[in-house]
Coordinates of C-alpha atoms in Angstrom, one line a residue:
Chain A
X14 CA 3.9 -13.5 -6.7
X15 CA 0.3 -12.8 -5.5
X16 CA -0.1 -10.7 -2.4
X17 CA -1.0 -12.5 0.8
X18 CA -4.7 -12.4 1.5
X19 CA -6.2 -12.5 5.0
X20 CA -9.7 -13.7 4.2
X21 CA -11.6 -14.5 7.4
X22 CA -8.5 -14.2 9.5
X23 CA -9.6 -13.2 13.0
X24 CA -8.0 -11.0 15.6
X25 CA -8.8 -12.2 19.1
X26 CA -8.5 -10.2 22.3
X27 CA -8.0 -12.4 25.3
X28 CA -7.4 -11.7 28.9
X29 CA -5.9 -14.6 30.9
X30 CA -7.0 -14.4 34.5
X31 CA -4.2 -16.4 36.0
X32 CA -1.0 -18.2 35.2
X33 CA -2.9 -21.3 34.1
X34 CA -4.8 -19.4 31.5
X35 CA -1.6 -17.6 30.4
X36 CA -0.1 -21.1 29.9
X37 CA -3.0 -22.0 27.6
X38 CA -2.0 -19.1 25.3
X39 CA 1.6 -20.2 25.4
X40 CA 0.5 -23.7 24.4
X41 CA -1.7 -22.4 21.6
X42 CA 1.2 -20.3 20.3
X43 CA 3.4 -23.4 20.1
X44 CA 0.9 -25.4 18.2
X45 CA -0.6 -22.7 16.0
X46 CA 0.7 -19.8 14.0
X47 CA -0.4 -16.8 16.1
X48 CA 0.6 -13.3 14.9
X49 CA 0.9 -11.3 18.1
X50 CA -0.3 -7.7 17.8
X51 CA 0.0 -7.0 21.5
X52 CA 2.3 -7.8 23.1
X53 CA 4.6 -8.5 20.2
X54 CA 5.7 -11.9 21.4
X55 CA 4.4 -14.8 23.4
X56 CA 7.2 -14.2 26.0
X57 CA 5.5 -11.1 27.3
X58 CA 2.1 -12.7 27.8
X59 CA 1.2 -12.8 31.5
X60 CA -1.9 -13.1 33.7
X61 CA -4.3 -10.1 33.6
X62 CA -2.7 -8.8 30.5
X63 CA -4.8 -7.9 27.4
X64 CA -3.4 -10.0 24.5
X65 CA -4.3 -9.4 20.9
X66 CA -3.4 -11.9 18.2
X67 CA -4.3 -12.8 14.6
X68 CA -5.1 -16.3 13.5
X69 CA -6.0 -17.8 10.1
X70 CA -9.5 -18.9 9.1
X71 CA -8.3 -22.5 9.3
X72 CA -7.0 -22.3 12.8
X73 CA -9.7 -20.1 14.3
X74 CA -12.2 -22.8 15.3
X75 CA -9.7 -24.8 17.3
X76 CA -8.4 -21.6 19.0
X77 CA -11.9 -20.6 19.8
X78 CA -12.7 -24.1 21.2
X79 CA -9.5 -24.0 23.3
X80 CA -10.4 -20.6 24.7
X81 CA -13.9 -21.8 25.5
X82 CA -12.7 -24.9 27.1
X83 CA -10.3 -23.0 29.4
X84 CA -13.1 -20.5 30.2
X85 CA -10.9 -17.7 29.1
X86 CA -12.4 -14.2 28.6
X87 CA -12.1 -13.3 25.0
X88 CA -13.7 -11.2 22.2
X89 CA -13.2 -11.3 18.5
X90 CA -11.9 -7.8 17.6
X91 CA -11.8 -8.4 13.8
X92 CA -13.9 -11.1 12.1
X93 CA -12.5 -10.8 8.6
X94 CA -9.1 -9.1 8.4
X95 CA -9.1 -8.9 4.6
X96 CA -12.3 -6.9 4.8
X97 CA -10.7 -4.5 7.3
X98 CA -7.6 -4.1 5.1
X99 CA -9.9 -3.0 2.3
X100 CA -11.9 -0.8 4.6
X101 CA -8.9 1.1 5.8
X102 CA -8.9 3.1 2.5
X103 CA -12.0 5.0 3.4
X104 CA -11.0 8.4 2.2
X105 CA -11.9 8.9 -1.4
X106 CA -10.2 12.2 -2.0
X107 CA -8.4 14.8 0.0
Chain B
X25 CA 4.1 9.6 -12.0
X26 CA 3.5 7.9 -8.7
X27 CA 0.1 9.5 -8.3
X28 CA -1.2 12.2 -6.0
X29 CA 0.2 12.4 -2.5
X30 CA -2.4 13.1 0.2
X31 CA -1.9 13.8 3.9
X32 CA -5.3 12.3 4.6
X33 CA -4.5 9.0 3.0
X34 CA -1.8 6.4 3.3
X35 CA 0.9 6.9 0.7
X36 CA 3.1 4.2 -0.8
X37 CA 6.8 4.5 -1.0
X38 CA 6.9 6.0 -4.5
X39 CA 4.5 8.8 -3.5
X40 CA 6.6 9.5 -0.4
X41 CA 9.8 9.8 -2.4
X42 CA 8.1 12.2 -4.8
X43 CA 6.7 14.1 -1.9
X44 CA 10.2 14.6 -0.3
X45 CA 11.4 16.1 -3.6
X46 CA 8.4 18.3 -3.8
X47 CA 8.9 19.6 -0.2
X48 CA 12.5 20.5 -1.0
X49 CA 11.5 22.3 -4.2
X50 CA 8.6 24.1 -2.6
X51 CA 10.5 25.3 0.5
X52 CA 14.2 25.2 -0.3
X53 CA 15.1 27.8 2.3
X54 CA 13.6 25.6 5.0
X55 CA 13.7 21.9 3.8
X56 CA 16.6 19.9 2.6
X57 CA 16.8 16.2 1.9
X58 CA 19.8 14.1 3.1
X59 CA 20.4 10.6 1.9
X60 CA 21.7 8.9 5.0
X61 CA 22.2 5.4 3.5
X62 CA 20.3 2.7 1.6
X63 CA 18.5 -0.5 2.4
X64 CA 19.4 -4.1 1.5
X65 CA 17.1 -3.8 -1.5
X66 CA 18.9 -0.6 -2.5
X67 CA 16.2 1.9 -1.6
X68 CA 17.4 5.2 -0.3
X69 CA 17.0 6.3 3.3
X70 CA 16.0 10.0 3.3
X71 CA 16.0 12.4 6.1
X72 CA 14.3 15.7 5.7
X73 CA 16.0 18.5 7.6
X74 CA 13.5 21.2 8.6
X75 CA 14.9 24.5 9.7
X76 CA 17.2 27.2 8.6
X77 CA 21.0 27.0 8.1
X78 CA 22.6 28.1 11.3
X79 CA 25.4 26.4 13.1
X80 CA 25.2 25.3 16.7
X81 CA 21.4 25.0 16.8
X82 CA 19.6 22.4 18.8
X83 CA 17.9 19.7 16.9
X84 CA 15.3 17.0 17.3
X85 CA 15.6 13.7 15.4
X86 CA 12.3 11.9 14.6
X87 CA 11.7 8.6 12.8
X88 CA 8.6 6.9 11.6
X89 CA 7.8 3.5 10.2
X90 CA 10.4 1.3 11.9
X91 CA 7.8 -1.5 11.8
X92 CA 6.4 -1.9 8.3
X93 CA 2.7 -2.5 9.1
X94 CA 2.3 0.5 11.4
X95 CA 1.2 2.8 8.6
X96 CA -0.1 5.7 10.6
X97 CA 3.5 6.3 11.7
X98 CA 4.9 7.4 8.3
X99 CA 1.6 9.3 7.8
X100 CA 2.5 11.3 10.9
X101 CA 6.0 12.2 9.8
X102 CA 4.6 13.5 6.5
X103 CA 2.0 15.5 8.4
X104 CA 4.6 17.0 10.7
X105 CA 6.8 18.2 7.8
X106 CA 3.7 19.7 6.1
X107 CA 2.4 21.4 9.2
X108 CA 5.8 22.7 10.2
X109 CA 6.5 24.3 6.9
X110 CA 3.0 25.5 6.3
X111 CA 2.6 27.1 9.7
X112 CA 6.0 28.8 9.8
X113 CA 5.4 32.5 9.9
X114 CA 1.8 32.0 10.8
X115 CA 1.8 30.0 14.0
X116 CA 3.7 31.6 16.8
X117 CA 5.0 28.4 18.4
X118 CA 6.1 26.8 15.2
X119 CA 7.8 30.0 14.0
X120 CA 9.8 30.2 17.2
X121 CA 10.7 26.5 17.1
X122 CA 11.9 26.7 13.5
X123 CA 13.7 30.0 14.1
X124 CA 15.8 28.4 16.8
X125 CA 16.1 24.7 16.1
X126 CA 16.1 22.1 13.4
X127 CA 14.1 18.9 13.0
X128 CA 15.6 15.8 11.3
X129 CA 12.7 13.7 10.0
X130 CA 13.1 10.2 8.7
X131 CA 9.6 9.6 7.2
X132 CA 10.1 5.9 6.6
X133 CA 12.8 4.0 8.5
X134 CA 12.0 0.5 7.3
X135 CA 11.6 1.2 3.6
X136 CA 11.9 -2.3 2.2
X137 CA 9.4 -3.6 4.8
X138 CA 7.0 -0.7 4.1
X139 CA 7.1 -1.5 0.4
X140 CA 6.5 -5.2 1.1
X141 CA 3.5 -4.3 3.3
X142 CA 2.0 -2.4 0.4
X143 CA 2.7 -4.9 -2.3
X144 CA 2.8 -8.4 -0.8
X145 CA 1.8 -8.6 2.9
X146 CA -0.1 -5.9 4.8
X147 CA 0.9 -7.5 8.1
X148 CA 4.6 -7.4 7.5
X149 CA 6.7 -6.0 10.4
X150 CA 10.4 -6.6 9.9
X151 CA 12.8 -5.4 7.2
X152 CA 13.6 -7.7 4.2
X153 CA 17.1 -8.9 5.0
X154 CA 18.1 -12.5 4.2
X155 CA 19.7 -14.9 6.7
X156 CA 22.2 -17.7 6.4
X157 CA 20.8 -21.2 7.0
X158 CA 17.2 -19.9 7.0
X159 CA 14.5 -19.3 4.5
X160 CA 12.9 -16.8 6.8
X161 CA 13.2 -13.2 6.0
X162 CA 13.7 -10.0 8.0
X163 CA 15.0 -8.5 11.2
X164 CA 13.1 -6.4 13.7
X165 CA 14.9 -3.1 13.4
X166 CA 13.7 -2.0 16.8
X167 CA 15.6 -5.0 18.4
X168 CA 18.7 -4.4 16.3
X169 CA 20.2 -1.4 18.2
X170 CA 23.2 -1.7 20.5
X171 CA 21.3 -1.4 23.8
X172 CA 21.5 -4.7 25.7
X173 CA 21.1 -6.2 22.2
X174 CA 19.7 -9.8 22.1
X175 CA 19.4 -10.0 25.9
X176 CA 15.7 -10.3 26.2
X177 CA 13.7 -13.4 25.6
X178 CA 13.2 -12.4 22.0
X179 CA 14.1 -15.5 20.1
X180 CA 17.3 -15.7 18.0
X181 CA 15.3 -17.6 15.5
X182 CA 15.1 -15.6 12.2
X183 CA 11.5 -16.9 11.7
X184 CA 10.3 -14.9 14.7
X185 CA 8.8 -11.5 14.4
X186 CA 11.2 -10.0 16.9
X187 CA 14.4 -11.5 15.5
X188 CA 17.1 -9.0 16.5
X189 CA 19.5 -9.7 13.7
X190 CA 23.0 -11.3 13.9
X191 CA 24.6 -8.5 15.8
X192 CA 23.9 -4.9 16.9
X193 CA 23.5 -2.7 13.9
X194 CA 23.8 -5.7 11.6
X195 CA 21.1 -4.2 9.4
X196 CA 21.9 -1.4 6.9
X197 CA 18.9 0.7 8.0
X198 CA 19.9 0.6 11.7
X199 CA 23.6 1.3 10.9
X200 CA 22.6 4.3 8.7
X201 CA 20.4 5.8 11.4
X202 CA 22.8 5.2 14.2
X203 CA 25.7 6.7 12.1
X204 CA 23.7 9.8 11.3
X205 CA 22.7 10.4 14.9
X206 CA 26.2 9.8 16.1
X207 CA 27.6 12.3 13.6
X208 CA 25.0 14.9 14.7
X209 CA 25.1 14.1 18.4
X210 CA 26.3 17.6 19.4
X211 CA 23.1 19.2 18.1
X212 CA 20.5 16.4 18.7
X213 CA 18.9 17.0 22.0
X214 CA 15.9 14.8 21.6
X215 CA 15.0 11.6 19.8
X216 CA 11.3 10.8 19.0
X217 CA 10.2 7.6 17.4
X218 CA 6.7 6.9 16.2
X219 CA 5.0 3.5 16.3
X220 CA 1.3 2.6 16.3
X221 CA -1.1 0.6 18.3
X222 CA -1.9 1.0 22.0
X223 CA -1.8 4.8 22.6
X224 CA 1.2 5.2 24.8
X225 CA 4.0 7.7 25.3
X226 CA 7.1 5.9 26.5
X227 CA 10.6 6.7 27.6
X228 CA 13.6 4.6 28.7
X229 CA 14.3 2.0 29.8
X230 CA 13.0 -1.0 27.9
X231 CA 15.9 -3.4 28.6
X232 CA 15.9 -3.0 32.4
X233 CA 13.3 -2.1 35.1
X234 CA 15.8 0.5 36.4
X235 CA 14.7 4.0 36.0
X236 CA 16.8 6.5 34.0
X237 CA 18.7 9.2 36.0
X238 CA 16.3 12.0 34.8
X239 CA 13.3 9.8 35.3
X240 CA 11.3 12.5 37.1
X241 CA 11.8 15.0 34.4
X242 CA 11.0 12.5 31.6
X243 CA 7.9 11.4 33.5
X244 CA 6.8 15.0 33.9
X245 CA 7.3 15.7 30.2
X246 CA 5.5 12.5 29.2
X247 CA 2.6 13.4 31.5
X248 CA 2.1 16.7 29.9
X249 CA 2.6 15.2 26.5
X250 CA -0.1 12.6 27.2
X251 CA -2.4 15.5 28.4
X252 CA -1.7 17.3 25.1
X253 CA -2.6 14.1 23.2
X254 CA -5.9 13.9 24.9
X255 CA -6.8 17.6 24.8
X256 CA -8.2 17.6 21.3
X257 CA -10.2 14.4 20.9
X258 CA -9.9 12.9 24.3
X259 CA -7.8 10.0 23.1
X260 CA -6.5 8.4 26.3
X261 CA -2.7 7.8 26.2
X262 CA -0.9 6.2 29.1
X263 CA 2.8 7.0 29.7
X264 CA 5.8 5.7 31.5
X265 CA 9.0 3.7 31.1
X266 CA 8.9 1.1 28.3
X267 CA 9.6 -1.9 30.5
X268 CA 6.8 -1.4 33.0
X269 CA 4.3 0.4 30.7
X270 CA 4.3 -1.8 27.7
X271 CA 6.8 -4.7 28.2
X272 CA 10.5 -5.3 28.4
X273 CA 12.5 -5.0 25.2
X274 CA 16.2 -5.1 24.3
X275 CA 17.9 -3.5 21.4
X276 CA 15.4 -0.7 21.0
X277 CA 16.3 2.6 19.3
X278 CA 14.9 4.6 22.3
X279 CA 17.3 3.0 24.9
X280 CA 20.2 3.2 22.4
X281 CA 19.7 6.9 21.8
X282 CA 19.3 7.6 25.5
X283 CA 22.5 5.7 26.3
X284 CA 24.3 7.5 23.6
X285 CA 23.7 10.7 25.5
X286 CA 20.4 12.1 24.2
X287 CA 18.6 12.6 27.4
X288 CA 15.1 13.2 26.0
X289 CA 14.0 10.2 24.1
X290 CA 10.3 9.3 23.7
X291 CA 8.4 6.6 21.8
X292 CA 4.9 7.3 20.7
X293 CA 2.5 4.4 20.2
X294 CA -0.2 6.1 18.2
X295 CA -3.8 5.1 17.7
X296 CA -5.6 3.0 18.2
X297 CA -6.1 0.7 21.2
X298 CA -7.3 -2.4 19.4
X299 CA -10.5 -1.7 17.5
X300 CA -8.6 -1.3 14.2
X301 CA -5.1 -2.3 15.3
X302 CA -2.7 -1.8 12.4
X303 CA -5.6 -1.1 10.1
X304 CA -6.5 2.3 11.3
X305 CA -8.9 3.8 8.6
X306 CA -7.6 6.7 6.7
X307 CA -10.4 8.8 8.0
X308 CA -8.6 8.7 11.4
X309 CA -5.3 9.8 10.1
X310 CA -6.0 13.5 10.5
X311 CA -7.3 13.5 14.1
X312 CA -4.4 11.2 15.1
X313 CA -1.9 13.5 13.5
X314 CA -3.5 16.6 14.9
X315 CA -3.4 15.4 18.5
X316 CA 0.1 14.0 18.1
X317 CA 1.3 17.3 16.7
X318 CA 0.2 19.0 20.0
X319 CA 2.4 16.7 22.0
X320 CA 5.4 17.0 19.7
X321 CA 5.2 20.8 19.8
X322 CA 5.1 20.7 23.5
X323 CA 8.1 18.4 23.7
X324 CA 10.0 20.6 21.2
X325 CA 9.2 23.7 23.2
X326 CA 10.4 22.0 26.3
X327 CA 13.7 21.0 24.6
X328 CA 14.3 24.5 23.3
X329 CA 13.9 25.9 26.8
X330 CA 15.5 23.3 28.9
X331 CA 17.9 21.0 27.1
X332 CA 21.6 22.0 27.4

């Protein structure tokens, strides 16, 4: 079995400003495969909380569009997760 | 040969096993390896006991790598063992600690998951247990302890990342750790568990917003621990009870150990706060471990002096 690759998977950091925006994330989690980094499940997402999640390349555009549409504050913490996975081994020798 | 182990790099499971053997051979008077159980995939669960053989000593139990993808956590446990043994006889505080107490260090709690995160899926979190009527794999070991197990909103769907298992201690890893701690309860005065991501120093409770009876003392220790963490590289750690500081959880090892009677239980969420997340570069392992060491030494000193 080949290892899972994360080419162009993105990690979003969003901060819902109110309950309506928190609901948007809940809805996105129902319709997309979001890997929550912080908090660890959708159940803990609340207004004014910083939320980090990973999303595949395929789902990124629709997520980004939904965040834009709801005027949610967000940033893309990681643009290409696979690149970061390879970059974590940055010590050549001890 | 599994290849060369390095404290400045992430080490796969084979290297960690070989390293445990090496530590015992190198310092037999101070390090011993105890097999406390095995995993569903039949990998051994090893605890390293650091300290000299004396009965009736206080002890601290530490575990790392309960969540597979949090790689800096096992790196810290290895760093701790190395520093403790290396600085014995040279560093005044560590010498005093090891002269008077023992440390039980479980360098990788979720061995199967850790191996999976190295070989198949870097983002894997749970263990690798199979479930009836589901093709989804794995249980979140930090939801599998008998502390208000299954009570939070964490789904009972095995496909979810926080699936708590079929029952408290349903997982071999959880049962092995719980049995070991129960059988050494007389000596274990503190329980420390190391996670990564978000830079926090947490204490009970996670399953309720109620504060523990010795809240003020835990808060004081955590405050100074957080100050120690920031003293070297100015890494900002926040501290407090799990439920209000991070988010509510049920079935956590920290709450379980506390309710078992270990009155000093702390969870470290190590670096970083989101820039790298679970992919902390190896070049940050050393600073992370160095600052964490300061907090652990402070807590250990406090336990030695104050825990009864």
